[in-house]
Short mmCIF file of C-alpha atoms in Angstrom, two decimals:
data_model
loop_
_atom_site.label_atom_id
_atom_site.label_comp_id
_atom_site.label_asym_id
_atom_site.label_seq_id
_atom_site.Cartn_x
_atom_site.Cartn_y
_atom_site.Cartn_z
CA UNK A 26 58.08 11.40 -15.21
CA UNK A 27 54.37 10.44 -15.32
CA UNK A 28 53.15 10.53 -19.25
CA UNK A 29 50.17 12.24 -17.79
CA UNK A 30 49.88 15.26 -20.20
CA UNK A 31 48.89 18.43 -17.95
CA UNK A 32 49.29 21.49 -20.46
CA UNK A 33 49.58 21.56 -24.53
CA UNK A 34 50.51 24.81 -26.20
CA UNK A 35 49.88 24.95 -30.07
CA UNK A 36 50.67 27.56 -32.34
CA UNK A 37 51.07 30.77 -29.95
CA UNK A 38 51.29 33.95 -31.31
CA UNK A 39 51.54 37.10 -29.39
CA UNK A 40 51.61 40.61 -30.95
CA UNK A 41 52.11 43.91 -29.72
CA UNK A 42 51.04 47.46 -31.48
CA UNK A 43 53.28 49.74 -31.07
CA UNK A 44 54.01 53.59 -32.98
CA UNK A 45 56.76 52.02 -35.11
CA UNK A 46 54.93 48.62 -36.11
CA UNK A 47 53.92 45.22 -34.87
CA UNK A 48 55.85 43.51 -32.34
CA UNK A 49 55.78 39.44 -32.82
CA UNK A 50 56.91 38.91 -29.01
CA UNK A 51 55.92 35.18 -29.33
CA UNK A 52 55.22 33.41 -33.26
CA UNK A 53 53.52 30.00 -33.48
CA UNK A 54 54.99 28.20 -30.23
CA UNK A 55 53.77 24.68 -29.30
CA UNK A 56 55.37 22.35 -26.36
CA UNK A 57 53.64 19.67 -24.10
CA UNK A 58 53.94 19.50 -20.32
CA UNK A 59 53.72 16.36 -18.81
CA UNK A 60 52.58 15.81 -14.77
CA UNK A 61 55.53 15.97 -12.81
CA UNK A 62 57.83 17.08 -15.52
CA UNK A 63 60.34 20.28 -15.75
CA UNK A 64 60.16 22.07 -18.77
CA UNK A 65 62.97 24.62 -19.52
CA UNK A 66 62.17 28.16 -21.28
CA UNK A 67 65.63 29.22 -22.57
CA UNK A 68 66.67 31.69 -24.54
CA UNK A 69 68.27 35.49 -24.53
CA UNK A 70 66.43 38.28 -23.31
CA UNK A 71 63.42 39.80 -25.49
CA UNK A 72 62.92 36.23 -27.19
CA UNK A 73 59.36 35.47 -26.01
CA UNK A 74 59.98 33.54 -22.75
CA UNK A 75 57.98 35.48 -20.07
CA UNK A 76 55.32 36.30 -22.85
CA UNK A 77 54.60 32.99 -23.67
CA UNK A 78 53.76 32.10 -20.01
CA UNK A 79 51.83 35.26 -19.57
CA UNK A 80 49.68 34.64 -22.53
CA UNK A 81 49.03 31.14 -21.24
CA UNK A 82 47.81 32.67 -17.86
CA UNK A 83 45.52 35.30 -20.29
CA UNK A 84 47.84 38.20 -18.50
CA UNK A 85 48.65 40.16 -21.06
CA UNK A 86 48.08 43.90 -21.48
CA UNK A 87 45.59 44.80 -23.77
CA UNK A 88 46.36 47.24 -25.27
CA UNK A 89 48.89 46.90 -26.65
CA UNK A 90 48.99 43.17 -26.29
CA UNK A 91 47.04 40.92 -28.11
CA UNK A 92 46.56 36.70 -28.45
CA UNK A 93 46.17 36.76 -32.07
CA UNK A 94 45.77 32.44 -32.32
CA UNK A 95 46.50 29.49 -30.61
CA UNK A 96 45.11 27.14 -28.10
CA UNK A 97 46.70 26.63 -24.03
CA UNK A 98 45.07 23.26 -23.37
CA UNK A 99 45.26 22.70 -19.41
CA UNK A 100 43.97 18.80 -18.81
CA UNK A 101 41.93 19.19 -22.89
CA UNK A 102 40.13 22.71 -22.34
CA UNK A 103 41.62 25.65 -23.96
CA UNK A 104 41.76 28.25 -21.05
CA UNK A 105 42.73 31.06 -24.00
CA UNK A 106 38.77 31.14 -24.44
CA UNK A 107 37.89 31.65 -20.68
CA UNK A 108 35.80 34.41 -20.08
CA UNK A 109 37.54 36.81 -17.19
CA UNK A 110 35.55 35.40 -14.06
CA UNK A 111 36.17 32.00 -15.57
CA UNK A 112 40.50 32.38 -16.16
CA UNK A 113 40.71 34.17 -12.35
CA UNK A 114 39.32 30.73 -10.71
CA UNK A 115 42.09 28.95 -13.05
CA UNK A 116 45.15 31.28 -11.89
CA UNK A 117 46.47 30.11 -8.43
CA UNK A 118 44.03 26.86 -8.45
CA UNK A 119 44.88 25.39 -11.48
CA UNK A 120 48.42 27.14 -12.81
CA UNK A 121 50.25 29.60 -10.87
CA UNK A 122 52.90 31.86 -11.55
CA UNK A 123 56.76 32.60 -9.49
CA UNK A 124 57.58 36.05 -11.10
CA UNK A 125 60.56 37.75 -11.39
CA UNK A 126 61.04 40.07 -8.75
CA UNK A 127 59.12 39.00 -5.55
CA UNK A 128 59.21 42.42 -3.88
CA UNK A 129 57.07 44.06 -7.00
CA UNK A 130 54.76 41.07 -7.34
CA UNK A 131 53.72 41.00 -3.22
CA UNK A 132 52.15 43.99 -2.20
CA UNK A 133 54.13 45.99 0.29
CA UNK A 134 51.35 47.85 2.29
CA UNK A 135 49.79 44.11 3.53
CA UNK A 136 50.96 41.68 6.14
CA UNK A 137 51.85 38.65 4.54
CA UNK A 138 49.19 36.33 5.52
CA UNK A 139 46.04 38.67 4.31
CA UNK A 140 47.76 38.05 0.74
CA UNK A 141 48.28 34.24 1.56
CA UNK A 142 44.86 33.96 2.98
CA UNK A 143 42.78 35.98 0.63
CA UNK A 144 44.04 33.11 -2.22
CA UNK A 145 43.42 30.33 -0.13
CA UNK A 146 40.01 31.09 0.57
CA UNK A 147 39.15 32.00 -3.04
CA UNK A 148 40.31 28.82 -4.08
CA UNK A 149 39.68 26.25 -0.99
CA UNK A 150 36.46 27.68 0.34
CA UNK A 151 37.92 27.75 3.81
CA UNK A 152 37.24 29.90 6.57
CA UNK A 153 39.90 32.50 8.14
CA UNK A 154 41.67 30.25 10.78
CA UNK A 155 41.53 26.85 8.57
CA UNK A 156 43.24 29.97 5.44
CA UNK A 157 45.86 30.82 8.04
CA UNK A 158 46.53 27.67 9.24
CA UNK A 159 47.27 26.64 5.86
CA UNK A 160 49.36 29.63 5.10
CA UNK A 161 51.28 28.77 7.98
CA UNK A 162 51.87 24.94 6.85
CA UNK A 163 52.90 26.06 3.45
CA UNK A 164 55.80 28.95 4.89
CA UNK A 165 57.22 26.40 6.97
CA UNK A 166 57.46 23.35 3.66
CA UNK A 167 59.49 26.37 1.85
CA UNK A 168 61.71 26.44 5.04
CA UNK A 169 60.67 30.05 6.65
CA UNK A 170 61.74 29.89 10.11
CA UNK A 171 59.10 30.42 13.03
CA UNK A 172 56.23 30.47 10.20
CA UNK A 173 53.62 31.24 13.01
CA UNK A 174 54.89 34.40 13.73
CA UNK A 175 56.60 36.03 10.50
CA UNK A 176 53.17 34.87 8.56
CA UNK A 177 51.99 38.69 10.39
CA UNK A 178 55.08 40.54 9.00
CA UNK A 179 55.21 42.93 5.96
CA UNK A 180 56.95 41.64 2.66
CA UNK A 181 60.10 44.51 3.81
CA UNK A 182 60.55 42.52 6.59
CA UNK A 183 61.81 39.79 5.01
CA UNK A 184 65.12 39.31 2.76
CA UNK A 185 64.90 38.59 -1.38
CA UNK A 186 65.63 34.87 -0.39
CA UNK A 187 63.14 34.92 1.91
CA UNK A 188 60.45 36.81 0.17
CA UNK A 189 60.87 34.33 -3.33
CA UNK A 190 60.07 32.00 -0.46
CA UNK A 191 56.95 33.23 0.27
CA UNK A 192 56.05 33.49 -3.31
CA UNK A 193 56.75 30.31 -3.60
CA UNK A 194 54.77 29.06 -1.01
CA UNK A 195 52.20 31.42 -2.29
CA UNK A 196 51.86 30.06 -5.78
CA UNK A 197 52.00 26.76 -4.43
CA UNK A 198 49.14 27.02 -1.78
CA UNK A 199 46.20 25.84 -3.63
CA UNK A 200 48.43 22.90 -5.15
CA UNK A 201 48.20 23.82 -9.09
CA UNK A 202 48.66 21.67 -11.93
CA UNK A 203 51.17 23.47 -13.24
CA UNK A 204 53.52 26.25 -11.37
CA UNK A 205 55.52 28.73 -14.07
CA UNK A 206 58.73 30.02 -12.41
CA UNK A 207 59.64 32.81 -14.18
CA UNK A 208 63.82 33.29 -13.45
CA UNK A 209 62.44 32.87 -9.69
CA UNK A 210 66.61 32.94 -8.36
CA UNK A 211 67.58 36.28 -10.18
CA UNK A 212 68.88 39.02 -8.32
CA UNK A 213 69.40 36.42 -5.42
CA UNK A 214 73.08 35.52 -4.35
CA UNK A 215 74.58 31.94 -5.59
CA UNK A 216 73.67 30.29 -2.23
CA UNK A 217 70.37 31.12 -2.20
CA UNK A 218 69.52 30.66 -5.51
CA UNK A 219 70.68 26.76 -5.34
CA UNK A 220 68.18 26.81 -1.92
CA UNK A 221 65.66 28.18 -4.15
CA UNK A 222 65.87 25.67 -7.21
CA UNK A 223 66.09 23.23 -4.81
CA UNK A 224 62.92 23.85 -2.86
CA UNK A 225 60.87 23.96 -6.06
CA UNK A 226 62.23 20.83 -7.06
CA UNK A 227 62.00 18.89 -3.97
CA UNK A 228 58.20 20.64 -4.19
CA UNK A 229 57.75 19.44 -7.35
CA UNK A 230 58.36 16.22 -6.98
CA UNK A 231 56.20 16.19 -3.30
CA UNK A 232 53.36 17.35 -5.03
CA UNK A 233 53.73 15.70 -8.85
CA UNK A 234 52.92 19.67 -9.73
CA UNK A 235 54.38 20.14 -13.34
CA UNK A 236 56.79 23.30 -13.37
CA UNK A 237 57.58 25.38 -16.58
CA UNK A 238 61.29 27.33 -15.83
CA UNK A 239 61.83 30.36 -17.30
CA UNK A 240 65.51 31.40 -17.59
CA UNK A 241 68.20 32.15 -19.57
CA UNK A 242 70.97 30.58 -16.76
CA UNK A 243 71.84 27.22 -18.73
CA UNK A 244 73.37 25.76 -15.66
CA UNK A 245 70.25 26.07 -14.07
CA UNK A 246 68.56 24.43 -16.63
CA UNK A 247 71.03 21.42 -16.50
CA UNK A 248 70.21 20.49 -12.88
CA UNK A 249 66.53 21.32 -12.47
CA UNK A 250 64.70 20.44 -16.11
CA UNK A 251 63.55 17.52 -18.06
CA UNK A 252 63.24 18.84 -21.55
CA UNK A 253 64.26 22.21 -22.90
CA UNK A 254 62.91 24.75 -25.78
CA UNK A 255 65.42 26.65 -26.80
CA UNK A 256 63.83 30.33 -27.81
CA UNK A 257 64.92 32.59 -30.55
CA UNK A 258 63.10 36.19 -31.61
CA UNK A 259 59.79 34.75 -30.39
CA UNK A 260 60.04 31.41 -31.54
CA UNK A 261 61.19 27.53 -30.49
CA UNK A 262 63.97 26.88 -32.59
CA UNK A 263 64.95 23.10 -30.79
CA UNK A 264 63.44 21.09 -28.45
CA UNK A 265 65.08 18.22 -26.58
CA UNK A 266 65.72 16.71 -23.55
CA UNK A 267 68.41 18.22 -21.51
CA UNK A 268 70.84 15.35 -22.14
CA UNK A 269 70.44 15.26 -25.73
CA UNK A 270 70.74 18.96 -25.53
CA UNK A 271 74.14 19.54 -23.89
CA UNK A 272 75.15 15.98 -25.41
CA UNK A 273 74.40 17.59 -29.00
CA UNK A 274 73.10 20.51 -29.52
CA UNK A 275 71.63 21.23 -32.95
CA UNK A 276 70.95 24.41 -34.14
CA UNK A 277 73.46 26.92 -34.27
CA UNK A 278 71.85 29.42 -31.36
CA UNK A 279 71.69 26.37 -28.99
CA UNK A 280 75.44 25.58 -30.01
CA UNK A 281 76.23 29.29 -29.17
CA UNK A 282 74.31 29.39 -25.68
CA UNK A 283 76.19 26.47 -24.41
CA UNK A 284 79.85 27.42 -25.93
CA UNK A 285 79.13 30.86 -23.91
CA UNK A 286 78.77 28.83 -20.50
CA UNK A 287 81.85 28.68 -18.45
CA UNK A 288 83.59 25.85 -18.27
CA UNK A 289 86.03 24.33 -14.86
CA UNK A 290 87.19 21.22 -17.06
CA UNK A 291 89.04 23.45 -19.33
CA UNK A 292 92.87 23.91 -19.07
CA UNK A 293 94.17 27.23 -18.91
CA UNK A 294 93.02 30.75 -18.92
CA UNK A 295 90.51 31.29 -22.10
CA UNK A 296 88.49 33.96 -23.29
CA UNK A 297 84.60 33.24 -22.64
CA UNK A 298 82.61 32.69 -25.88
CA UNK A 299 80.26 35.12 -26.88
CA UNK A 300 77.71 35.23 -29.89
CA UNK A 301 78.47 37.64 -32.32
CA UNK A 302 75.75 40.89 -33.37
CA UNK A 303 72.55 41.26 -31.58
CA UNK A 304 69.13 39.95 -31.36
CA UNK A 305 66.90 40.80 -34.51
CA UNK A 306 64.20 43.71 -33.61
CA UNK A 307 61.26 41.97 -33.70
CA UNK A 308 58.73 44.75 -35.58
CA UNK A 309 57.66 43.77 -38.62
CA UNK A 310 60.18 40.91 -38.73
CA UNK A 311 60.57 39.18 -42.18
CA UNK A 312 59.82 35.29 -42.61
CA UNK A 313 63.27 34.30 -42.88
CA UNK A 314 65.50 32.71 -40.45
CA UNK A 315 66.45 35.43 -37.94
CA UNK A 316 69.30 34.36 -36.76
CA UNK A 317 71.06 34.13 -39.75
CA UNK A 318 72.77 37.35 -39.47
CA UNK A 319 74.89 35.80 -36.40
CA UNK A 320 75.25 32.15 -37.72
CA UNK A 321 78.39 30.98 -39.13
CA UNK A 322 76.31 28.68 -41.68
CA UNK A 323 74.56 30.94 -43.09
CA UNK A 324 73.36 30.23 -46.47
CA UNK A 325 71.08 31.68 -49.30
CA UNK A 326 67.74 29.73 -47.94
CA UNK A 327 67.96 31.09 -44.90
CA UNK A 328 68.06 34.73 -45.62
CA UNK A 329 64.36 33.81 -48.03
CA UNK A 330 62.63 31.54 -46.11
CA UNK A 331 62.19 30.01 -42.33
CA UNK A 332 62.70 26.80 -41.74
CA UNK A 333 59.99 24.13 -40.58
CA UNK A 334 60.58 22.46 -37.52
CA UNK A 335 62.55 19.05 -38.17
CA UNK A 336 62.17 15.86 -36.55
CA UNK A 337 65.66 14.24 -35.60
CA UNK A 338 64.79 11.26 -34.01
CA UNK A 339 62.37 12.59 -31.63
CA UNK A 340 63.89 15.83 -30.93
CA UNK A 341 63.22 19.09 -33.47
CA UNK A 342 65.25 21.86 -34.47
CA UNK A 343 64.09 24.69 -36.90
CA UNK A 344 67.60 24.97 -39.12
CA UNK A 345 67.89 24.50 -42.76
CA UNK A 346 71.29 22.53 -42.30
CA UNK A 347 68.99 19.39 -41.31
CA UNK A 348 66.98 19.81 -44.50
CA UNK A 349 68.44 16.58 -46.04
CA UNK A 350 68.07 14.46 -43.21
CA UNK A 351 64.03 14.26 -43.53
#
């Protein structure tokens, strides 16, 4: 991994007005992305995964959204204080985004290559033929068969597989900085999914392009990332590289997230582990630890105060059971 740092997050909050009170969908994140590296988003659904990435990419609704602080520093400039006309020449240039469901995010009424070409040209300054040339190129790296003819077909022409494909080529066209891939295999069978992850590693490491992966698949994570931050009700609650994290996972949620991932090397028949209650609501959630209700170690600082985020040789965890060990 080059040490190259490429993106720097610090203290991200997110908020969201709604009729029945604030809703803190991501409070006071910070990570570092380094050129070439993997990061892994993990974390249940609701936690602040998606929304952190949005806000990065200033794509949040407004209303009801709103970035209430925080800096995105891509290569030292804060991009969170880009005017409009300013962020849209940083989106598919600089940092580009895989979203969840390719057949929502390309538009179904235009042949493929006007929506390939149209971000080319913004980006490269090149004319129509040198646009679909390129288009072209990038369909066949992903492994789209006969590029030079399906670049003309409509997005329902094409299966999931191959449409994640061409959002992948897509978001890759202008060769970003950094590429978020937001759960870019759900909804896609097992096979295709591992020919998915695959391509946008193999991509990854082609182009040095940093990748941020959203998901909350923790075998996913395993093969594909270099460091993980594990997310809880809108928060990082451990960071770590993957090793140390399935090695020895820290806090409590982590513990829980891996314990609930099936296992082959286990004797016998055994009932899957599961993580007892639900995820907090996040209006107007109180500064206290909020996963205490569903932690078996639980005690009387953590239903008063949140923890800080502490160091353990190199690696952090927000839990007050590694209080005495700083």
């Amino acid at each position: 991994m080059n040490e190259e740092l490429v993106l720097q997050v610090e203290d991200l909050r997110t908020y969201f007005s709604t009729d029945d009170g604030v809703v803190k969908a991501v409070d006071g994140i910070s990570f570092e992305l380094h050129k070439g590296e993997t990061l892994g988003l993990v974390g249940e659904s609701g936690c602040g995964k998606s929304v952190s990435c949005l806000s990065v990419m200033k794509l949040i609704p407004s209303p009801p959204g709103r970035i209430m602080s925080g800096q995105a520093l891509l290569q030292g400039r804060n991009i969170l204080d880009y005017p409009v006309d300013k962020i849209r020449q940083i989106r598919g240039q600089k940092i580009s985004m895989i979203f969840q469901d390719p057949m929502t995010s390309l538009n179904p009424f235009l042949r493929i290559s006007t929506q390939m070409i149209e971000t080319i040209r913004l980006h490269q300054g090149l004319d129509k033929t040198q646009a679909k040339d390129k288009a072209i190129d990038m369909l066949r790296m992903v492994g789209i068969p006969n590029p030079g003819k399906r670049v003309d077909d409509y997005p329902h022409q094409f299966s999931g597989g191959m449409r994640q494909r061409v959002m992948i080529a897509m978001a890759l066209s202008c060769n970003p900085e950094v590429l978020i891939a937001d759960e870019p295999s759900t909804a896609l069978d097992v096979t295709i999914q591992a020919q998915i992850l695959e391509i946008i590693k193999d991509l990854s490491v082609k182009l040095g392009t940093a990748v941020i992966l959203i998901t909350h698949d923790l075998g996913v994570v395993a093969g594909m990332c270099d460091n993980i931050c594990v997310m809880y009700a809108g928060k990082i609650v451990e960071k770590a590289t993957v090793d140390e994290l399935y090695q020895d996972p820290k806090h409590p949620y982590t513990q829980g997230l891996i314990k609930s991932v099936p296992r082959l090397d286990k004797p016998g028949k055994q009932r899957l582990y599961s993580i007892e209650g639900q995820p907090p609501n996040l209006i107007d959630l109180p500064d206290v630890c909020s996963f205490h209700p569903r932690c078996e170690y639980a005690m009387d600082i953590c239903r008063r105060k949140y923890p800080p985020e502490f160091n353990l040789d190199g690696r952090t965890v927000r839990c007050w059971l590694y209080e005495e060990k700083n």
